[in-house]
Short mmCIF file of C-alpha atoms in Angstrom, two decimals:
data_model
loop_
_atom_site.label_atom_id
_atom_site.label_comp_id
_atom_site.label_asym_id
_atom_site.label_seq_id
_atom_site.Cartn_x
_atom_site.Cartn_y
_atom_site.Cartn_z
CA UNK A 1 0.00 0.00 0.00
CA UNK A 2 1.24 3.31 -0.50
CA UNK A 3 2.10 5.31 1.98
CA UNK A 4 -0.45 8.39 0.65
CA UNK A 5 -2.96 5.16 0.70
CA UNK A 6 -2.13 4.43 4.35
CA UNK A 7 -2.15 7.32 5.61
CA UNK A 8 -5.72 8.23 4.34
CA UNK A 9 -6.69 5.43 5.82
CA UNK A 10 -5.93 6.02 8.95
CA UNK A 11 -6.60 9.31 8.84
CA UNK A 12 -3.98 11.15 9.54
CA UNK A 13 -1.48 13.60 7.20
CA UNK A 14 0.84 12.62 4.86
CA UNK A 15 3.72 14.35 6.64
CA UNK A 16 2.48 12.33 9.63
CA UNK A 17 2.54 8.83 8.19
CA UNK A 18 6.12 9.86 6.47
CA UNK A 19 7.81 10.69 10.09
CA UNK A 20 6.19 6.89 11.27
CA UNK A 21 8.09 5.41 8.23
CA UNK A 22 10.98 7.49 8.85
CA UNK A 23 11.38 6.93 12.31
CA UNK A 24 11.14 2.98 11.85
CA UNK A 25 7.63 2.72 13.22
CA UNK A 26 6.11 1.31 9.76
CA UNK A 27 7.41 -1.79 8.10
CA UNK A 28 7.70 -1.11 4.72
CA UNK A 29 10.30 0.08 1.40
CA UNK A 30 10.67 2.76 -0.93
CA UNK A 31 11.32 2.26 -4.42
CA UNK A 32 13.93 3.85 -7.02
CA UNK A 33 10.95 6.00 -7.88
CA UNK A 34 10.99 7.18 -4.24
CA UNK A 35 7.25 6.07 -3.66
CA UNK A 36 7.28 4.64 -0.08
CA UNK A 37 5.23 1.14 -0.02
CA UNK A 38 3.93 0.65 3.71
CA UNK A 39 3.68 -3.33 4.32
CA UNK A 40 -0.28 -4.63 3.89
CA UNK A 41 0.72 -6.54 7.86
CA UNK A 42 1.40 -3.34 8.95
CA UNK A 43 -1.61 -1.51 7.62
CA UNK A 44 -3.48 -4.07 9.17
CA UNK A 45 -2.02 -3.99 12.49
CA UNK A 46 -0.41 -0.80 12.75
CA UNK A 47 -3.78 0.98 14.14
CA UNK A 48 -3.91 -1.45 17.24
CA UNK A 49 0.21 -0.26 17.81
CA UNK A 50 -0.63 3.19 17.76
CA UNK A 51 -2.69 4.81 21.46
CA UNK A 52 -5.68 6.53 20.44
CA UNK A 53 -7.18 8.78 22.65
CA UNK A 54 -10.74 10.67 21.89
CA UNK A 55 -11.33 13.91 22.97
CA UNK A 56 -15.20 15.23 23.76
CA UNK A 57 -16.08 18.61 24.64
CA UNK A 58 -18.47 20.60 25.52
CA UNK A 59 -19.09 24.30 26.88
CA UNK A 60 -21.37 24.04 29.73
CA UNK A 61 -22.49 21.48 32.62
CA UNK A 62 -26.05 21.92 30.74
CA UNK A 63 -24.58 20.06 27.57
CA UNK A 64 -23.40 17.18 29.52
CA UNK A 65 -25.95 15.00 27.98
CA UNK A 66 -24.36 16.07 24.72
CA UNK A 67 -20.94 15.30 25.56
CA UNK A 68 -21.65 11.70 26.47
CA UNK A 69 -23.14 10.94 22.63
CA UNK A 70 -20.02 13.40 20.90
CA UNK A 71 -17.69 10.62 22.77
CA UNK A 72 -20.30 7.71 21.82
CA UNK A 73 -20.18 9.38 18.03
CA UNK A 74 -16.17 10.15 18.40
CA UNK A 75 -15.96 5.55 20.08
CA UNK A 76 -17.62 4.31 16.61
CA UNK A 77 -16.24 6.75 14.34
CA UNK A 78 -12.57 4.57 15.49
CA UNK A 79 -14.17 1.33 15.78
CA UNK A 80 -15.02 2.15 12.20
CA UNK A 81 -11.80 3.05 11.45
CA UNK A 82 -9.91 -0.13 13.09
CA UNK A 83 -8.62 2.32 15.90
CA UNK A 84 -8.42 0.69 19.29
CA UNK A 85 -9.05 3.62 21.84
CA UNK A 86 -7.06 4.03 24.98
CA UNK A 87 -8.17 6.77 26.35
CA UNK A 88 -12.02 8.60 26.38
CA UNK A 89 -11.57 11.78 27.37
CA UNK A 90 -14.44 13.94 28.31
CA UNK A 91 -14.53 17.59 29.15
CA UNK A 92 -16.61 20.87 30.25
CA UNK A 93 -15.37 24.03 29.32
CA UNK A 94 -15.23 26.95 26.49
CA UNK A 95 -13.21 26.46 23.57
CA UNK A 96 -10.97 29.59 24.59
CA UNK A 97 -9.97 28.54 27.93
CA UNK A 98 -6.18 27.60 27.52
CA UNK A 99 -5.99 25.56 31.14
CA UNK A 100 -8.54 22.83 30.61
CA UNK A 101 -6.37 20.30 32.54
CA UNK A 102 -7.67 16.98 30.86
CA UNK A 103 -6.73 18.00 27.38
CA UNK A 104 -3.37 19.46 28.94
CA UNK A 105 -2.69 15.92 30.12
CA UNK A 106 -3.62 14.30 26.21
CA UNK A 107 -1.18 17.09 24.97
CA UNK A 108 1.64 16.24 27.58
CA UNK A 109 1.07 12.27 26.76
CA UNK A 110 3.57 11.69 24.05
CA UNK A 111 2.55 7.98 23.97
CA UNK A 112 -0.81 9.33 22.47
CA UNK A 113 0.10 9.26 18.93
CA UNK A 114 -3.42 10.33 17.89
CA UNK A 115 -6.09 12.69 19.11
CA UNK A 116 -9.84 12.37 18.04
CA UNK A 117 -11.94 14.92 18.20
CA UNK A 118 -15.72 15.11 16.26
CA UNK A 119 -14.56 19.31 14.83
CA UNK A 120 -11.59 21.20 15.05
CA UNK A 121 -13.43 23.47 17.69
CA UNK A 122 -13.66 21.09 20.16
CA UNK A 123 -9.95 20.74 20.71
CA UNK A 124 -9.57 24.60 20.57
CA UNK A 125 -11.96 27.60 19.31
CA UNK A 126 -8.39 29.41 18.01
CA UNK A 127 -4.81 28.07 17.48
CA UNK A 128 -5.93 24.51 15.84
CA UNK A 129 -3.34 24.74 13.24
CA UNK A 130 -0.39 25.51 15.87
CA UNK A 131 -1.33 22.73 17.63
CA UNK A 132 -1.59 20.52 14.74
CA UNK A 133 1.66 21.42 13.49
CA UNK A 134 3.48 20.80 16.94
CA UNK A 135 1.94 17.50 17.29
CA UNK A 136 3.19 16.85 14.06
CA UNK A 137 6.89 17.94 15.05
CA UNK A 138 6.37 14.98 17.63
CA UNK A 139 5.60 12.34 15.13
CA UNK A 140 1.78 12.76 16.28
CA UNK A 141 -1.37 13.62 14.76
CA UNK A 142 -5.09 15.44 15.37
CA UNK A 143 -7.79 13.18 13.38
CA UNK A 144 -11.05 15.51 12.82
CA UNK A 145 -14.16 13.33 12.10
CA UNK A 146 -16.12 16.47 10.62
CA UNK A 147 -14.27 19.28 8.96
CA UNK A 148 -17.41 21.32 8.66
CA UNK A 149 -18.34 24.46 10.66
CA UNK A 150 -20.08 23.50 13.99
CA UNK A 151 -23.22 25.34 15.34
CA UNK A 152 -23.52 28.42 16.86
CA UNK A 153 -24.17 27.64 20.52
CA UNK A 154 -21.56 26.72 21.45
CA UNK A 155 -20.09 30.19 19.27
CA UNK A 156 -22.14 31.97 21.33
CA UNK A 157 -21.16 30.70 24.92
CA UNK A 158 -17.10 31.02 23.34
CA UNK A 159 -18.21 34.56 22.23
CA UNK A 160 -19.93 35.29 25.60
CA UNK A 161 -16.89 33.58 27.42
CA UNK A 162 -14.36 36.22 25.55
CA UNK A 163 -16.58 39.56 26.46
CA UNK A 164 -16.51 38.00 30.49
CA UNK A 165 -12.92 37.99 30.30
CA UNK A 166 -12.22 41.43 28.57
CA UNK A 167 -14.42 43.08 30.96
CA UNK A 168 -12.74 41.40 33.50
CA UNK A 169 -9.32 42.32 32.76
CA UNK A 170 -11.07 46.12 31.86
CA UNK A 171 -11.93 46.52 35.60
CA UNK A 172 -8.68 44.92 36.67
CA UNK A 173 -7.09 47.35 34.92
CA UNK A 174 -9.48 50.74 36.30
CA UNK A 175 -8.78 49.07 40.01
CA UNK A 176 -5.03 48.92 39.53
CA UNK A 177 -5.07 52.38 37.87
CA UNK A 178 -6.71 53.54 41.21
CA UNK A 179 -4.88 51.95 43.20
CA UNK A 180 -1.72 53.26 41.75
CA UNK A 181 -3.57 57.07 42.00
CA UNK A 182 -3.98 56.60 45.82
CA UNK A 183 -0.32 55.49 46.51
CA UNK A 184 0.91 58.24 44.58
CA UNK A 185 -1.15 61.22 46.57
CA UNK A 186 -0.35 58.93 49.36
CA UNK A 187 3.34 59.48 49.01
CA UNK A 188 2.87 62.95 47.83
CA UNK A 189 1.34 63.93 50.89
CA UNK A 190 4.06 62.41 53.36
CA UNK A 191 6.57 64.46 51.13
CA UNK A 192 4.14 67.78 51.41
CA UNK A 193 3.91 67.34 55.38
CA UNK A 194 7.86 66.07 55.05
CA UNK A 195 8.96 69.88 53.72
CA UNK A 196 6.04 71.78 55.88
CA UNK A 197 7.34 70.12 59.08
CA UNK A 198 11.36 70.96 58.23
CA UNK A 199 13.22 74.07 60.17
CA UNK A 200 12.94 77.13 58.45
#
């Protein structure tokens, strides 16, 4: 099978399937042409050597009934695809929020040569690509089951999620500002009453 072929199947990049050949992971030769030919044992097999883990989110506590058929949808999706799954992950929280700790702990599992996830926005509302590419750099891979745009409620909470935290930081900001104000006439006071109380 070609290794194009192969890694189609199991649906990761090319790139991705070319650093498993390269680094000794995928039985296989390359001819004079340079075509790499991946080993039809190994295309059979090579899916149960690999750790899959699925990842299922969703914004809000409310959705949880949600997330539990996205992870049923994300399970047959791999049985489909002759993955054997090591690891169902399952997570509440917005797409924007850079500290959700179970995905942090997928990310930091280099034995996890695969993530699963049912659209890109699940993983992450921005940055997908980055962490696609760095994955890649690792000889790992992001399979996305549906490449198409997801709704919009979960837009809207991610949306709603970003205006929280801008007005948040906005009033952080105003309070420090204060803050700073007070220390200043503070300390410009003490110098005031510091020359008004010298000798003359």
């Amino acid at each position: 099978m070609k290794l194009k072929d192969y890694a189609r199947q199991q649906g990761v990049s090319y790139r991705t399937a070319w650093r498993w050949w390269k680094a000794g992971k995928l039985p296989g030769h390359q001819r004079d042409t340079g075509t790499i030919l991946v080993e039809p044992e190994a295309a059979a097999s090579s899916s149960g050597a690999q750790r899959v883990a699925v990842y299922a989110r969703v914004s809000s506590a409310e959705n949880t009934c949600n997330l539990q058929s996205q992870a049923e949808r994300l399970a047959a999706y791999c049985a489909a695809r002759g993955y054997q799954v090591a690891k169902v992950v399952k997570e509440v929280g917005s797409g924007i929020n850079d500290g959700r700790p179970k995905l942090l702990a997928r990310l930091d599992d280099q034995s996890v040569s695969l993530i699963v996830v049912e659209h890109k926005d699940r993983l992450t509302r921005f940055g997908f690509r980055y962490l696609d590419t760095l994955l890649q750099a690792q000889g790992r891979a992001i399979a996305v089951v549906n490449q198409a745009e997801n709704g919009t409620e979960d837009l809207l909470a991610d949306l709603t999620a970003i205006v929280d935290s801008f007005c948040a930081r906005l009033y952080a900001q105003r309070r420090a500002k204060r803050k700073a104000e007070v220390i200043v006439r503070e300390l410009e006071a003490r110098e005031a009453k510091g020359e008004t109380d010298a000798p003359g």
